[in-house]
Amino acid sequence: MGSLLTAQEVAEMLNLSVDTVWRYTRQKRIPVMELGKKQYRYEKEAVLAALTTGKIPAEDLLVKEETLGYAKQGEYTYEDYVRIPDEPGYRFEVLEGMLIREPSPTTHHQRVVFALSRQLADFFECFDPEGELFIAPLDITLTSRNVVQPDILFISGSRRSIMRPERIDGPCDLVVEVMSPSNRRKDRLRKLEIYRRAGIPHYWLVDPEENTLEAFMLKDERYVLAVAGGPGDMFDHPDFPGLDLDLIKVFYKPAYE
């Protein structure tokens, strides 16, 4: 049996409202397990199967595949992805063949991205002068069915061969995701697993709401927490000697916000 999800988690996974998930449950369009009185759980793989076999109407999805001639959910590739027209106010990724559409980031999200990337750029300029640091939007194709746009990424000088004019083709050395309320679960669970399988050595999660930075590193094919901290904490990473992040500046938020 696969992983069991709540109605809220199914709604987040499919970009649907919880009310729509409950409607599909009543209409028996998606399989459900009843654990007790009014306690339901959904098997992820079974729900995705219902999606790809057409039991969930395409018109209920936030991404309208049928009207634009897209692939079915679960079957998206990089080739399908590049055919998607720009939609103001939204960003797209493909995770395990699923097309994900999210709102553009907030001003504070971008403030955190800029503050952190500026400090990282200064560090890597000395630590690895041949490497390059980038910020979103920039596509990374990890497989044909996984196209991601991390907020910050670093490619060491020894991996420059993965750089293409229009994208990064393969795993880079470091990816950083700055979480938003709409993507916390995706970044902490789904993308972490995708990055792990791709063999990305370093994955950092930044939470502007909690003012925390968690730095995971790959060890024995698993991500382990190397260091975590917030404003005022020391950030001493074993793989990046000399990196002294000022997290007070990273998480600075003006009084007017």
Coordinates of C-alpha atoms in Angstrom, one line a residue:
M1 CA 0.0 0.0 0.0
G2 CA 1.3 3.5 -0.9
S3 CA 1.3 6.6 1.3
L4 CA -2.1 7.6 2.8
L5 CA -3.1 11.3 2.5
T6 CA -5.8 13.4 4.0
A7 CA -8.3 15.4 1.9
Q8 CA -6.3 18.5 2.5
E9 CA -3.1 16.8 1.2
V10 CA -4.9 15.5 -1.8
A11 CA -6.2 19.0 -2.5
E12 CA -2.7 20.5 -2.3
M13 CA -1.3 17.7 -4.5
L14 CA -3.8 18.2 -7.3
N15 CA -4.2 22.0 -6.9
L16 CA -7.9 21.6 -6.1
S17 CA -10.1 22.9 -3.3
V18 CA -10.9 20.6 -0.4
D19 CA -14.6 20.9 -1.2
T20 CA -13.8 19.5 -4.7
V21 CA -12.0 16.6 -3.1
W22 CA -15.0 15.9 -0.9
R23 CA -17.3 16.1 -3.9
Y24 CA -15.2 13.5 -5.8
T25 CA -15.3 11.3 -2.7
R26 CA -19.1 11.4 -2.6
Q27 CA -19.3 10.8 -6.3
K28 CA -16.8 7.9 -6.0
R29 CA -14.5 9.4 -8.6
I30 CA -11.5 8.9 -6.4
P31 CA -10.8 5.8 -4.2
V32 CA -11.0 6.3 -0.5
M33 CA -10.4 4.4 2.7
E34 CA -12.7 4.8 5.7
L35 CA -10.8 4.5 8.9
G36 CA -13.6 5.4 11.2
K37 CA -16.7 7.5 11.4
K38 CA -16.1 10.4 8.9
Q39 CA -12.4 9.6 8.9
Y40 CA -11.1 9.1 5.4
R41 CA -7.7 8.6 3.9
Y42 CA -6.6 8.4 0.3
E43 CA -3.9 6.3 -1.3
K44 CA -1.6 8.6 -3.3
E45 CA -1.0 6.2 -6.2
A46 CA -4.7 5.3 -6.5
V47 CA -5.7 9.0 -6.6
L48 CA -3.1 9.7 -9.3
A49 CA -4.4 6.8 -11.3
A50 CA -7.9 8.2 -11.1
L51 CA -6.5 11.5 -12.4
T52 CA -4.7 10.1 -15.4
T53 CA -7.6 7.8 -16.4
G54 CA -10.0 10.8 -16.7
K55 CA -12.2 10.2 -13.6
I56 CA -11.4 13.7 -12.5
P57 CA -12.8 16.2 -15.1
A58 CA -10.1 18.3 -16.7
E59 CA -12.2 21.4 -16.3
D60 CA -11.8 21.2 -12.5
L61 CA -8.0 21.3 -12.7
L62 CA -6.3 24.7 -12.4
V63 CA -4.2 23.8 -15.4
K64 CA -6.4 23.2 -18.5
E65 CA -4.6 20.5 -20.4
E66 CA -7.3 19.7 -22.9
T67 CA -7.9 23.2 -24.2
L68 CA -4.2 23.9 -24.7
G69 CA -3.3 20.5 -26.2
Y70 CA -1.1 19.5 -23.2
A71 CA -0.2 16.0 -22.0
K72 CA -2.2 14.3 -19.4
Q73 CA -1.3 14.9 -15.7
G74 CA 1.4 12.4 -14.8
E75 CA 2.7 12.3 -18.3
Y76 CA 4.3 15.7 -18.7
T77 CA 7.9 15.9 -20.1
Y78 CA 10.3 18.7 -20.7
E79 CA 9.1 18.9 -24.3
D80 CA 5.5 19.4 -23.1
Y81 CA 6.7 21.9 -20.5
V82 CA 8.4 24.2 -23.0
R83 CA 5.2 24.5 -25.0
I84 CA 3.3 26.0 -22.1
P85 CA 2.6 29.7 -22.8
D86 CA 3.6 32.2 -20.2
E87 CA 0.8 33.0 -17.7
P88 CA 1.3 36.3 -15.8
G89 CA 1.3 35.8 -12.1
Y90 CA 2.3 32.1 -12.1
R91 CA 5.3 29.8 -12.3
F92 CA 5.3 26.2 -13.6
E93 CA 7.3 23.1 -12.8
V94 CA 7.0 19.4 -13.7
L95 CA 7.3 17.0 -10.8
E96 CA 7.2 13.3 -11.6
G97 CA 5.3 14.1 -14.8
M98 CA 2.8 16.3 -12.9
L99 CA 2.4 19.9 -14.1
I100 CA 2.5 22.2 -11.1
R101 CA 1.3 25.8 -11.3
E102 CA 2.0 28.2 -8.4
P103 CA 1.5 31.9 -7.8
S104 CA 4.4 34.2 -8.3
P105 CA 6.4 34.8 -5.1
T106 CA 5.8 37.6 -2.7
T107 CA 8.0 40.7 -2.2
H108 CA 9.3 39.3 1.1
H109 CA 10.1 35.9 -0.5
Q110 CA 12.1 37.7 -3.1
R111 CA 13.8 39.9 -0.5
V112 CA 15.0 36.8 1.3
V113 CA 16.2 35.2 -2.0
F114 CA 18.2 38.3 -2.9
A115 CA 19.7 38.7 0.5
L116 CA 20.8 35.1 0.7
S117 CA 22.0 34.9 -2.9
R118 CA 24.2 38.0 -2.4
Q119 CA 26.0 36.5 0.5
L120 CA 26.4 33.2 -1.3
A121 CA 27.7 34.9 -4.4
D122 CA 30.4 36.7 -2.3
F123 CA 31.4 33.4 -0.7
F124 CA 31.5 31.2 -3.8
E125 CA 33.5 33.9 -5.7
C126 CA 36.4 33.0 -3.4
F127 CA 35.5 29.3 -2.6
D128 CA 35.1 28.2 -6.2
P129 CA 35.8 31.0 -8.7
E130 CA 35.0 28.8 -11.7
G131 CA 31.5 28.0 -10.4
E132 CA 28.4 30.0 -11.0
L133 CA 25.4 31.0 -8.8
F134 CA 21.9 31.6 -10.4
I135 CA 18.5 32.6 -9.1
A136 CA 15.1 31.7 -10.4
P137 CA 13.6 31.6 -13.0
L138 CA 16.0 29.1 -14.5
D139 CA 15.0 25.5 -15.5
I140 CA 16.8 22.5 -14.3
T141 CA 16.0 19.2 -16.1
L142 CA 16.8 16.4 -13.7
T143 CA 14.9 13.8 -15.8
S144 CA 12.5 14.2 -18.7
R145 CA 9.7 14.2 -16.2
N146 CA 11.2 16.5 -13.6
V147 CA 11.8 20.1 -14.5
V148 CA 12.4 22.4 -11.5
Q149 CA 13.1 26.0 -10.8
P150 CA 14.8 26.3 -7.4
D151 CA 15.1 29.8 -6.0
I152 CA 18.9 29.7 -5.8
L153 CA 21.3 27.2 -7.3
F154 CA 25.1 26.8 -7.5
I155 CA 27.1 24.9 -10.1
S156 CA 30.7 24.2 -9.2
G157 CA 33.5 24.7 -11.8
S158 CA 33.8 20.9 -12.1
R159 CA 30.2 20.6 -13.2
R160 CA 30.0 23.4 -15.7
S161 CA 29.3 20.8 -18.5
I162 CA 25.7 20.6 -17.4
M163 CA 25.0 24.2 -18.4
R164 CA 23.0 24.8 -21.6
P165 CA 22.1 28.2 -23.1
E166 CA 18.4 27.7 -22.1
R167 CA 18.6 25.5 -19.0
I168 CA 20.7 23.4 -16.6
D169 CA 20.7 19.7 -17.7
G170 CA 21.5 17.6 -14.7
P171 CA 22.1 17.9 -10.9
C172 CA 23.9 20.9 -9.6
D173 CA 25.9 21.1 -6.4
L174 CA 23.4 23.2 -4.3
V175 CA 19.8 24.0 -4.6
V176 CA 18.0 26.4 -2.2
E177 CA 14.2 26.6 -1.9
V178 CA 12.6 29.6 -0.1
M179 CA 9.3 28.3 1.1
S180 CA 5.9 30.0 0.7
P181 CA 2.6 29.0 2.4
S182 CA 1.5 27.5 -1.0
N183 CA 4.5 25.3 -1.5
R184 CA 5.8 24.2 2.0
R185 CA 4.7 20.6 1.6
K186 CA 6.0 20.4 -1.9
D187 CA 9.4 21.7 -1.0
R188 CA 9.8 19.7 2.2
L189 CA 8.6 16.4 0.8
R190 CA 8.2 16.1 -2.9
K191 CA 11.1 18.1 -4.1
L192 CA 13.4 16.8 -1.4
E193 CA 12.8 13.3 -2.6
I194 CA 13.3 14.3 -6.3
Y195 CA 16.6 16.1 -5.4
R196 CA 17.7 13.1 -3.3
R197 CA 17.2 10.7 -6.2
A198 CA 18.9 13.0 -8.6
G199 CA 22.0 13.0 -6.3
I200 CA 22.1 16.7 -5.6
P201 CA 24.7 17.0 -2.7
H202 CA 23.2 20.0 -0.9
Y203 CA 19.6 21.0 -0.4
W204 CA 18.7 24.0 1.7
L205 CA 15.2 24.9 2.9
V206 CA 14.6 28.5 4.0
D207 CA 11.4 29.4 5.9
P208 CA 10.7 33.2 6.0
E209 CA 7.7 32.7 8.3
E210 CA 9.8 30.8 11.0
N211 CA 13.0 32.6 10.1
T212 CA 15.0 29.4 9.8
L213 CA 17.4 27.9 7.4
E214 CA 17.9 24.1 7.2
A215 CA 20.9 22.8 5.3
F216 CA 20.6 19.1 4.2
M217 CA 23.5 17.2 2.8
L218 CA 23.5 13.9 0.9
K219 CA 25.1 11.0 2.9
D220 CA 24.7 7.4 2.0
E221 CA 21.9 8.3 -0.5
R222 CA 19.9 10.1 2.2
Y223 CA 19.6 13.7 3.2
V224 CA 20.8 14.5 6.7
L225 CA 20.6 17.8 8.5
A226 CA 24.1 19.3 8.5
V227 CA 23.3 22.6 10.1
A228 CA 20.2 24.7 10.9
G229 CA 19.7 28.2 12.4
G230 CA 18.0 31.5 12.5
P231 CA 18.9 35.1 13.1
G232 CA 21.8 35.4 15.4
D233 CA 22.9 31.8 15.1
M234 CA 26.2 30.6 13.8
F235 CA 26.1 28.9 10.4
D236 CA 29.1 26.5 10.3
H237 CA 28.7 24.1 7.4
P238 CA 31.3 21.2 7.2
D239 CA 31.4 21.3 3.4
F240 CA 31.7 25.1 3.1
P241 CA 34.5 26.2 5.4
G242 CA 34.6 29.9 5.8
L243 CA 30.9 30.5 5.0
D244 CA 29.6 32.9 7.6
L245 CA 26.0 33.7 6.7
D246 CA 24.4 36.7 8.4
L247 CA 20.9 35.3 8.9
I248 CA 19.7 38.6 10.5
K249 CA 20.2 40.2 7.1
V250 CA 18.7 37.2 5.3
F251 CA 15.5 37.4 7.2
Y252 CA 15.2 41.2 7.6
K253 CA 11.7 42.4 7.1
P254 CA 10.9 46.2 7.0
A255 CA 8.7 47.5 9.8
Y256 CA 6.1 48.7 7.2
E257 CA 5.3 45.0 6.4

